[in-house]
Amino acid sequence: IVSMVIIFYGTGAELIKMLGIVQRIPRDQQLLICTSQQNAGLQHVHAQLDVKPDIYLARGWKGKDVENMKQMLLLMLRVHSQFAVQFGKIKSLIKAHDKTHHTKSIVLVHGDTLTTVVGSYLGRMLGLPVGHVEAGLRSGSWKSPFPEEIDRRMVAKIARIHFPPTQLAEDNLSNENTKGTIINTKFNTAKDAIGQADKFVSRNFTKLNLPRSYTLVLLHRTELLENRNDLERILSTIHEYAEEKNNIVFTMHSTTKARIESYNFNHFLKHPYIQTISKQPYFDFMAIVKNADAVITDGGGLQEDTYFLGIPSIVHRARTERQEGLGVNSSLSEMDVKKVATFLREHPSKKEFKKLIDNTSPSEIVVNYLRENNFITRSSKG
């Protein structure tokens, strides 16, 4: 393998949001390094996309998804030890390739996971510039979302090439006197993945037997799951709303399942009109989102997805670092379950929102920068 673009990732969401970039870089000019902090989900994504990492620094927690902070920290110790073992090999490979092809190598990381942080400083250890895709998102408080806000701020200090998805994100980086080059991609790179989602939907999607009409719920953020009272209130609100004309489809992440069981909250989801489904492969999940009447989420990524798809949504968080959709198709609950209850009863029809129509490809903006600055010799069609 030869490499000029080294991409660190650990979750399915990271790989999917980088898909448009990966597709546009010739395979012989990239090195994919995976930590598999969400191992089960990544196996689905790898199979769907026909993407295989070149190096595994870990295989999740004992082959499964990480479920808590202790497991995450132990996983990252494993990642560091494996990186130390392979450091010489990776370093030699990069040096030999750049000398032969007269190119420069670069590390790319995405988003706000612990893999993002670790990948960025491992890139610096390799002596390479680090590019951060989806840079500059800020909520204004390190406590929320936790630890994602801290992760982003740390990576901003390490990276030297920043790819913010909006003008506000660009302004955040400028106001922080961030070192390096800032390239605004106009939209999140998730836009490119969503644009080709239909062709990756699996056969298992139809086996879910979803209701014809439903509200989709996805709750998985650490700050919510670690607060027993907040989690109980939102689950109770959802339980009270569900009825024959108000079906709920509740997506159960492994971390959410573990916390609900530890709090003995399972009874909130035992309802004839609440259908619990396991976490689905991304493209199957996008089909679920597209068919939903409305969405309740605490995830910033899903907030963006509903914006691109024109689905009414409410973000159950105290604050969000993303502006996409707010005041358009999406609102912020500020952790007030009364706002969620009102949304469930009174949200507008998705017919009122048109899908975002714009030919701009954020992934292409990233790849054009890489080509123009000699990090790759050419680009693929994508």
Short mmCIF file of C-alpha atoms in Angstrom, two decimals:
data_model
loop_
_atom_site.label_atom_id
_atom_site.label_comp_id
_atom_site.label_asym_id
_atom_site.label_seq_id
_atom_site.Cartn_x
_atom_site.Cartn_y
_atom_site.Cartn_z
CA ILE A 1 0.00 0.00 0.00
CA VAL A 2 1.17 3.50 -0.68
CA SER A 3 -0.22 6.39 1.26
CA MET A 4 -0.41 10.12 1.13
CA VAL A 5 -3.66 10.62 2.99
CA ILE A 6 -3.85 8.80 6.32
CA ILE A 7 -7.40 8.70 7.66
CA PHE A 8 -8.04 7.81 11.30
CA TYR A 9 -11.57 6.77 12.25
CA GLY A 10 -13.30 4.69 14.91
CA THR A 11 -17.04 4.85 14.31
CA GLY A 12 -19.39 4.13 11.46
CA ALA A 13 -20.54 7.74 11.49
CA GLU A 14 -16.98 9.00 11.03
CA LEU A 15 -16.35 6.74 8.06
CA ILE A 16 -19.69 7.55 6.46
CA LYS A 17 -19.19 11.29 6.80
CA MET A 18 -15.77 10.82 5.22
CA LEU A 19 -17.18 8.59 2.47
CA GLY A 20 -17.31 11.32 -0.16
CA ILE A 21 -13.65 12.10 0.55
CA VAL A 22 -12.57 8.44 0.57
CA GLN A 23 -14.34 7.86 -2.75
CA ARG A 24 -12.59 10.80 -4.38
CA ILE A 25 -9.07 9.79 -3.36
CA PRO A 26 -7.49 6.93 -5.32
CA ARG A 27 -7.26 3.87 -3.08
CA ASP A 28 -3.51 3.60 -3.60
CA GLN A 29 -3.10 7.12 -2.20
CA GLN A 30 -4.81 6.59 1.15
CA LEU A 31 -4.15 4.63 4.32
CA LEU A 32 -7.18 3.84 6.49
CA ILE A 33 -6.42 3.34 10.19
CA CYS A 34 -9.29 2.14 12.37
CA THR A 35 -9.77 1.98 16.17
CA SER A 36 -13.22 0.34 15.94
CA GLN A 37 -14.57 2.02 19.06
CA GLN A 38 -17.96 1.08 17.59
CA ASN A 39 -16.92 -2.31 16.29
CA ALA A 40 -20.28 -3.95 15.48
CA GLY A 41 -21.60 -0.94 13.61
CA LEU A 42 -18.37 -0.57 11.67
CA GLN A 43 -18.49 -4.17 10.44
CA HIS A 44 -21.85 -3.40 8.83
CA VAL A 45 -20.56 -0.15 7.33
CA HIS A 46 -17.38 -1.75 6.00
CA ALA A 47 -19.43 -4.46 4.30
CA GLN A 48 -21.98 -2.03 2.86
CA LEU A 49 -19.38 0.35 1.47
CA ASP A 50 -16.90 -2.35 0.48
CA VAL A 51 -14.24 -0.50 2.45
CA LYS A 52 -11.52 -2.31 4.35
CA PRO A 53 -9.14 -0.53 6.74
CA ASP A 54 -5.46 -1.10 6.15
CA ILE A 55 -4.61 -1.13 9.85
CA TYR A 56 -6.71 -1.99 12.90
CA LEU A 57 -5.32 -0.45 16.08
CA ALA A 58 -8.12 -2.17 18.02
CA ARG A 59 -11.28 -4.21 17.48
CA GLY A 60 -13.60 -2.38 19.83
CA TRP A 61 -13.91 -3.58 23.44
CA LYS A 62 -13.33 -7.33 23.27
CA GLY A 63 -14.86 -7.34 19.82
CA LYS A 64 -17.96 -5.39 20.85
CA ASP A 65 -19.00 -1.72 20.86
CA VAL A 66 -17.64 0.41 23.68
CA GLU A 67 -20.42 0.87 26.26
CA ASN A 68 -18.93 3.16 28.91
CA MET A 69 -16.07 5.52 29.64
CA LYS A 70 -13.96 2.90 31.41
CA GLN A 71 -14.04 0.65 28.36
CA MET A 72 -13.25 3.62 26.15
CA LEU A 73 -10.14 4.51 28.14
CA LEU A 74 -8.94 0.90 28.14
CA LEU A 75 -9.57 0.72 24.40
CA MET A 76 -7.46 3.81 23.82
CA LEU A 77 -4.61 2.27 25.82
CA ARG A 78 -4.78 -0.64 23.40
CA VAL A 79 -4.77 1.78 20.46
CA HIS A 80 -1.63 3.47 21.74
CA SER A 81 0.20 0.20 22.30
CA GLN A 82 -0.64 -1.05 18.81
CA PHE A 83 0.38 2.27 17.28
CA ALA A 84 3.72 2.05 19.07
CA VAL A 85 4.25 -1.44 17.62
CA GLN A 86 3.50 -0.29 14.07
CA PHE A 87 4.96 3.22 14.27
CA GLY A 88 8.23 2.35 12.51
CA LYS A 89 6.45 0.55 9.69
CA ILE A 90 4.02 3.40 9.07
CA LYS A 91 6.74 6.04 9.29
CA SER A 92 9.00 4.22 6.82
CA LEU A 93 6.13 3.65 4.40
CA ILE A 94 5.21 7.34 4.36
CA LYS A 95 8.80 8.51 3.98
CA ALA A 96 9.53 6.11 1.11
CA HIS A 97 6.37 6.98 -0.76
CA ASP A 98 6.77 10.75 -0.47
CA LYS A 99 10.37 10.51 -1.62
CA THR A 100 9.42 8.41 -4.65
CA HIS A 101 6.36 10.39 -5.73
CA HIS A 102 7.51 13.86 -4.61
CA THR A 103 4.34 14.30 -2.58
CA LYS A 104 3.46 15.28 0.97
CA SER A 105 1.53 13.11 3.37
CA ILE A 106 -1.28 14.31 5.62
CA VAL A 107 -3.50 12.89 8.38
CA LEU A 108 -7.24 13.50 8.26
CA VAL A 109 -9.55 13.11 11.25
CA HIS A 110 -13.25 13.79 11.53
CA GLY A 111 -15.62 15.22 14.09
CA ASP A 112 -15.51 14.95 17.84
CA THR A 113 -14.83 11.42 19.10
CA LEU A 114 -11.92 10.26 21.23
CA THR A 115 -10.53 8.65 18.07
CA THR A 116 -10.52 12.15 16.53
CA VAL A 117 -8.31 13.42 19.34
CA VAL A 118 -6.02 10.40 19.40
CA GLY A 119 -5.71 10.29 15.62
CA SER A 120 -4.77 13.96 15.49
CA TYR A 121 -1.89 13.73 17.92
CA LEU A 122 -0.72 10.40 16.51
CA GLY A 123 -0.56 12.25 13.20
CA ARG A 124 1.65 14.87 14.78
CA MET A 125 3.82 12.09 16.22
CA LEU A 126 4.31 10.90 12.65
CA GLY A 127 5.53 14.40 11.82
CA LEU A 128 2.60 15.10 9.49
CA PRO A 129 0.18 18.00 9.16
CA VAL A 130 -3.28 17.17 10.50
CA GLY A 131 -6.50 18.15 8.77
CA HIS A 132 -9.75 18.26 10.77
CA VAL A 133 -12.96 17.69 8.83
CA GLU A 134 -16.10 19.16 10.46
CA ALA A 135 -13.99 21.62 12.44
CA GLY A 136 -15.07 24.68 14.40
CA LEU A 137 -18.40 23.53 15.81
CA ARG A 138 -18.92 25.02 19.27
CA SER A 139 -21.72 24.98 21.83
CA GLY A 140 -20.01 27.53 24.06
CA SER A 141 -19.80 25.22 27.09
CA TRP A 142 -17.28 22.44 27.70
CA LYS A 143 -19.94 20.64 29.74
CA SER A 144 -22.38 20.26 26.87
CA PRO A 145 -22.08 18.20 24.83
CA PHE A 146 -19.58 16.31 27.00
CA PRO A 147 -16.98 15.17 26.09
CA GLU A 148 -17.46 16.16 22.44
CA GLU A 149 -16.97 19.89 22.99
CA ILE A 150 -13.64 19.23 24.72
CA ASP A 151 -12.59 16.84 21.95
CA ARG A 152 -13.20 19.50 19.29
CA ARG A 153 -11.28 22.18 21.15
CA MET A 154 -8.33 19.85 21.66
CA VAL A 155 -8.17 18.91 17.99
CA ALA A 156 -8.33 22.58 17.00
CA LYS A 157 -5.06 23.07 18.91
CA ILE A 158 -3.37 20.15 17.16
CA ALA A 159 -4.62 20.39 13.57
CA ARG A 160 -3.14 22.84 11.10
CA ILE A 161 -5.73 22.49 8.34
CA HIS A 162 -9.34 23.05 9.37
CA PHE A 163 -12.43 22.26 7.31
CA PRO A 164 -15.44 23.99 8.97
CA PRO A 165 -18.87 23.16 7.48
CA THR A 166 -20.48 26.58 8.00
CA GLN A 167 -19.65 30.27 8.22
CA LEU A 168 -20.32 30.22 11.98
CA ALA A 169 -17.89 27.34 12.45
CA GLU A 170 -15.31 29.25 10.42
CA ASP A 171 -15.89 32.35 12.57
CA ASN A 172 -15.44 30.25 15.73
CA LEU A 173 -12.02 29.13 14.56
CA SER A 174 -11.02 32.66 13.57
CA ASN A 175 -12.19 34.08 16.90
CA GLU A 176 -10.09 31.49 18.73
CA ASN A 177 -7.02 32.56 16.72
CA THR A 178 -6.69 28.99 15.49
CA LYS A 179 -3.35 28.29 13.86
CA GLY A 180 -3.22 27.08 10.29
CA THR A 181 -5.38 27.15 7.19
CA ILE A 182 -9.18 27.34 7.31
CA ILE A 183 -11.17 26.00 4.34
CA ASN A 184 -14.97 26.38 4.54
CA THR A 185 -16.71 23.34 2.99
CA LYS A 186 -20.10 25.17 2.98
CA PHE A 187 -21.96 22.09 4.28
CA ASN A 188 -21.17 19.05 6.39
CA THR A 189 -19.66 16.19 4.37
CA ALA A 190 -22.62 14.08 5.57
CA LYS A 191 -24.52 15.77 2.75
CA ASP A 192 -22.57 13.75 0.20
CA ALA A 193 -23.25 10.47 2.02
CA ILE A 194 -26.98 11.19 2.32
CA GLY A 195 -27.10 11.96 -1.38
CA GLN A 196 -26.19 8.37 -2.22
CA ALA A 197 -27.89 6.65 0.72
CA ASP A 198 -30.62 4.87 -1.24
CA LYS A 199 -28.24 2.64 -3.18
CA PHE A 200 -26.72 1.23 0.02
CA VAL A 201 -29.94 0.21 1.82
CA SER A 202 -29.73 -3.48 2.77
CA ARG A 203 -32.26 -6.26 2.37
CA ASN A 204 -32.68 -6.37 6.14
CA PHE A 205 -34.43 -3.00 6.07
CA THR A 206 -37.76 -4.46 4.98
CA LYS A 207 -37.60 -7.06 7.78
CA LEU A 208 -37.98 -4.31 10.38
CA ASN A 209 -41.72 -4.07 9.58
CA LEU A 210 -41.95 -0.46 10.65
CA PRO A 211 -45.33 1.25 11.07
CA ARG A 212 -46.61 3.27 8.14
CA SER A 213 -46.49 6.42 10.28
CA TYR A 214 -44.12 7.00 13.19
CA THR A 215 -41.91 9.35 15.19
CA LEU A 216 -38.29 8.25 15.32
CA VAL A 217 -36.37 8.54 18.61
CA LEU A 218 -32.60 8.35 18.99
CA LEU A 219 -31.06 9.16 22.39
CA HIS A 220 -27.44 8.23 23.05
CA ARG A 221 -25.38 11.17 24.29
CA THR A 222 -23.27 10.68 27.41
CA GLU A 223 -24.57 13.85 29.04
CA LEU A 224 -28.15 12.53 28.87
CA LEU A 225 -27.45 8.88 29.69
CA GLU A 226 -25.42 9.75 32.77
CA ASN A 227 -28.22 11.92 34.19
CA ARG A 228 -30.82 9.54 35.61
CA ASN A 229 -33.50 12.17 36.16
CA ASP A 230 -33.25 13.68 32.67
CA LEU A 231 -33.33 10.25 31.04
CA GLU A 232 -36.35 9.19 33.09
CA ARG A 233 -38.25 12.35 32.19
CA ILE A 234 -37.74 12.02 28.44
CA LEU A 235 -38.59 8.31 28.42
CA SER A 236 -41.73 9.00 30.46
CA THR A 237 -42.77 11.74 28.02
CA ILE A 238 -42.34 9.40 25.05
CA HIS A 239 -44.27 6.63 26.83
CA GLU A 240 -47.20 8.94 27.57
CA TYR A 241 -47.40 10.14 23.97
CA ALA A 242 -47.44 6.74 22.28
CA GLU A 243 -50.83 5.52 21.09
CA GLU A 244 -52.40 3.93 18.05
CA LYS A 245 -52.15 7.08 15.95
CA ASN A 246 -48.79 8.03 17.43
CA ASN A 247 -46.36 5.19 16.89
CA ILE A 248 -42.82 5.51 18.25
CA VAL A 249 -39.78 3.80 16.73
CA PHE A 250 -37.04 3.86 19.37
CA THR A 251 -33.50 3.16 18.16
CA MET A 252 -31.52 1.43 20.89
CA HIS A 253 -27.77 2.05 20.93
CA SER A 254 -25.73 -0.37 23.05
CA THR A 255 -24.81 2.45 25.44
CA THR A 256 -28.46 3.49 25.75
CA LYS A 257 -29.58 -0.10 26.37
CA ALA A 258 -26.97 -0.60 29.07
CA ARG A 259 -27.98 2.59 30.89
CA ILE A 260 -31.73 1.97 30.63
CA GLU A 261 -31.23 -1.51 32.08
CA SER A 262 -29.02 -0.26 34.90
CA TYR A 263 -31.66 2.32 35.88
CA ASN A 264 -34.50 -0.23 35.53
CA PHE A 265 -36.26 2.00 32.99
CA ASN A 266 -37.24 -0.80 30.61
CA HIS A 267 -40.93 -0.43 31.52
CA PHE A 268 -41.06 2.93 29.72
CA LEU A 269 -40.47 1.18 26.40
CA LYS A 270 -42.91 -1.68 27.00
CA HIS A 271 -45.86 -0.26 25.12
CA PRO A 272 -47.90 -1.66 22.20
CA TYR A 273 -47.15 1.44 20.12
CA ILE A 274 -43.44 1.72 20.88
CA GLN A 275 -41.27 -0.40 18.62
CA THR A 276 -37.70 -0.80 19.79
CA ILE A 277 -35.11 -1.55 17.13
CA SER A 278 -31.39 -2.13 17.45
CA LYS A 279 -28.92 0.33 16.02
CA GLN A 280 -29.10 0.01 12.25
CA PRO A 281 -26.43 0.36 9.58
CA TYR A 282 -26.23 4.01 8.58
CA PHE A 283 -27.89 3.78 5.19
CA ASP A 284 -30.74 1.66 6.52
CA PHE A 285 -31.09 4.21 9.27
CA MET A 286 -31.27 7.05 6.76
CA ALA A 287 -34.18 5.24 5.10
CA ILE A 288 -35.86 5.11 8.51
CA VAL A 289 -35.23 8.85 9.01
CA LYS A 290 -36.52 9.70 5.54
CA ASN A 291 -39.78 7.81 6.19
CA ALA A 292 -40.36 9.28 9.67
CA ASP A 293 -43.01 11.92 10.34
CA ALA A 294 -40.74 13.54 12.93
CA VAL A 295 -37.54 12.91 14.89
CA ILE A 296 -36.50 13.31 18.52
CA THR A 297 -32.74 13.14 18.98
CA ASP A 298 -29.87 14.28 21.14
CA GLY A 299 -27.41 13.77 18.29
CA GLY A 300 -25.95 16.66 16.33
CA GLY A 301 -25.34 14.47 13.32
CA LEU A 302 -28.99 13.48 13.12
CA GLN A 303 -29.94 17.13 13.56
CA GLU A 304 -28.02 17.82 10.33
CA ASP A 305 -29.49 14.79 8.59
CA THR A 306 -33.06 15.92 9.25
CA TYR A 307 -32.13 19.33 7.86
CA PHE A 308 -30.83 17.85 4.61
CA LEU A 309 -33.91 15.62 4.35
CA GLY A 310 -36.49 18.17 5.48
CA ILE A 311 -37.85 16.21 8.47
CA PRO A 312 -39.31 18.02 11.53
CA SER A 313 -37.07 17.39 14.54
CA ILE A 314 -36.38 18.46 18.08
CA VAL A 315 -32.90 18.20 19.60
CA HIS A 316 -33.11 17.18 23.24
CA ARG A 317 -30.04 18.96 24.58
CA ALA A 318 -29.28 22.02 26.64
CA ARG A 319 -27.35 23.48 23.71
CA THR A 320 -26.05 22.39 20.36
CA GLU A 321 -22.84 23.21 18.53
CA ARG A 322 -24.61 22.94 15.17
CA GLN A 323 -26.88 25.53 13.59
CA GLU A 324 -28.22 23.49 10.67
CA GLY A 325 -32.01 23.42 10.68
CA LEU A 326 -32.56 25.46 13.84
CA GLY A 327 -35.52 27.73 13.27
CA VAL A 328 -36.29 25.93 10.02
CA ASN A 329 -37.23 22.29 10.50
CA SER A 330 -35.58 21.85 13.89
CA SER A 331 -35.79 23.26 17.42
CA LEU A 332 -33.82 22.89 20.65
CA SER A 333 -35.56 21.53 23.75
CA GLU A 334 -33.02 22.97 26.21
CA MET A 335 -33.71 19.76 28.19
CA ASP A 336 -37.30 20.86 28.82
CA VAL A 337 -39.52 17.80 28.33
CA LYS A 338 -42.56 20.07 28.05
CA LYS A 339 -41.11 21.35 24.76
CA VAL A 340 -40.70 17.76 23.61
CA ALA A 341 -44.29 16.96 24.55
CA THR A 342 -45.51 20.00 22.64
CA PHE A 343 -43.42 19.02 19.64
CA LEU A 344 -44.88 15.51 19.68
CA ARG A 345 -48.42 16.88 19.64
CA GLU A 346 -47.97 19.86 17.35
CA HIS A 347 -44.98 19.41 15.04
CA PRO A 348 -45.58 20.53 11.45
CA SER A 349 -45.93 18.12 8.58
CA LYS A 350 -42.71 17.31 6.77
CA LYS A 351 -44.54 18.36 3.60
CA GLU A 352 -43.95 21.93 4.76
CA PHE A 353 -40.21 21.53 4.35
CA LYS A 354 -38.40 21.07 1.10
CA LYS A 355 -35.24 19.04 0.99
CA LEU A 356 -32.11 21.11 0.81
CA ILE A 357 -31.24 21.46 -2.87
CA ASP A 358 -27.71 22.56 -3.60
CA ASN A 359 -25.09 21.05 -5.87
CA THR A 360 -22.18 22.00 -3.62
CA SER A 361 -20.13 18.96 -2.60
CA PRO A 362 -18.26 19.60 0.66
CA SER A 363 -16.18 16.46 0.11
CA GLU A 364 -15.05 17.76 -3.27
CA ILE A 365 -13.89 21.01 -1.66
CA VAL A 366 -11.69 18.99 0.73
CA VAL A 367 -10.24 16.81 -2.03
CA ASN A 368 -9.61 19.77 -4.32
CA TYR A 369 -7.57 21.35 -1.53
CA LEU A 370 -5.58 18.14 -1.06
CA ARG A 371 -4.84 17.89 -4.79
CA GLU A 372 -3.94 21.56 -5.20
CA ASN A 373 -1.49 21.30 -2.29
CA ASN A 374 0.19 18.13 -3.52
CA PHE A 375 -1.18 15.78 -0.84
CA ILE A 376 -2.61 13.64 -3.65
CA THR A 377 -1.53 13.50 -7.29
CA ARG A 378 -5.04 13.13 -8.69
CA SER A 379 -8.61 12.60 -7.56
CA SER A 380 -11.15 9.93 -8.38
CA LYS A 381 -14.59 10.66 -9.77
CA GLY A 382 -16.31 10.04 -6.42
#
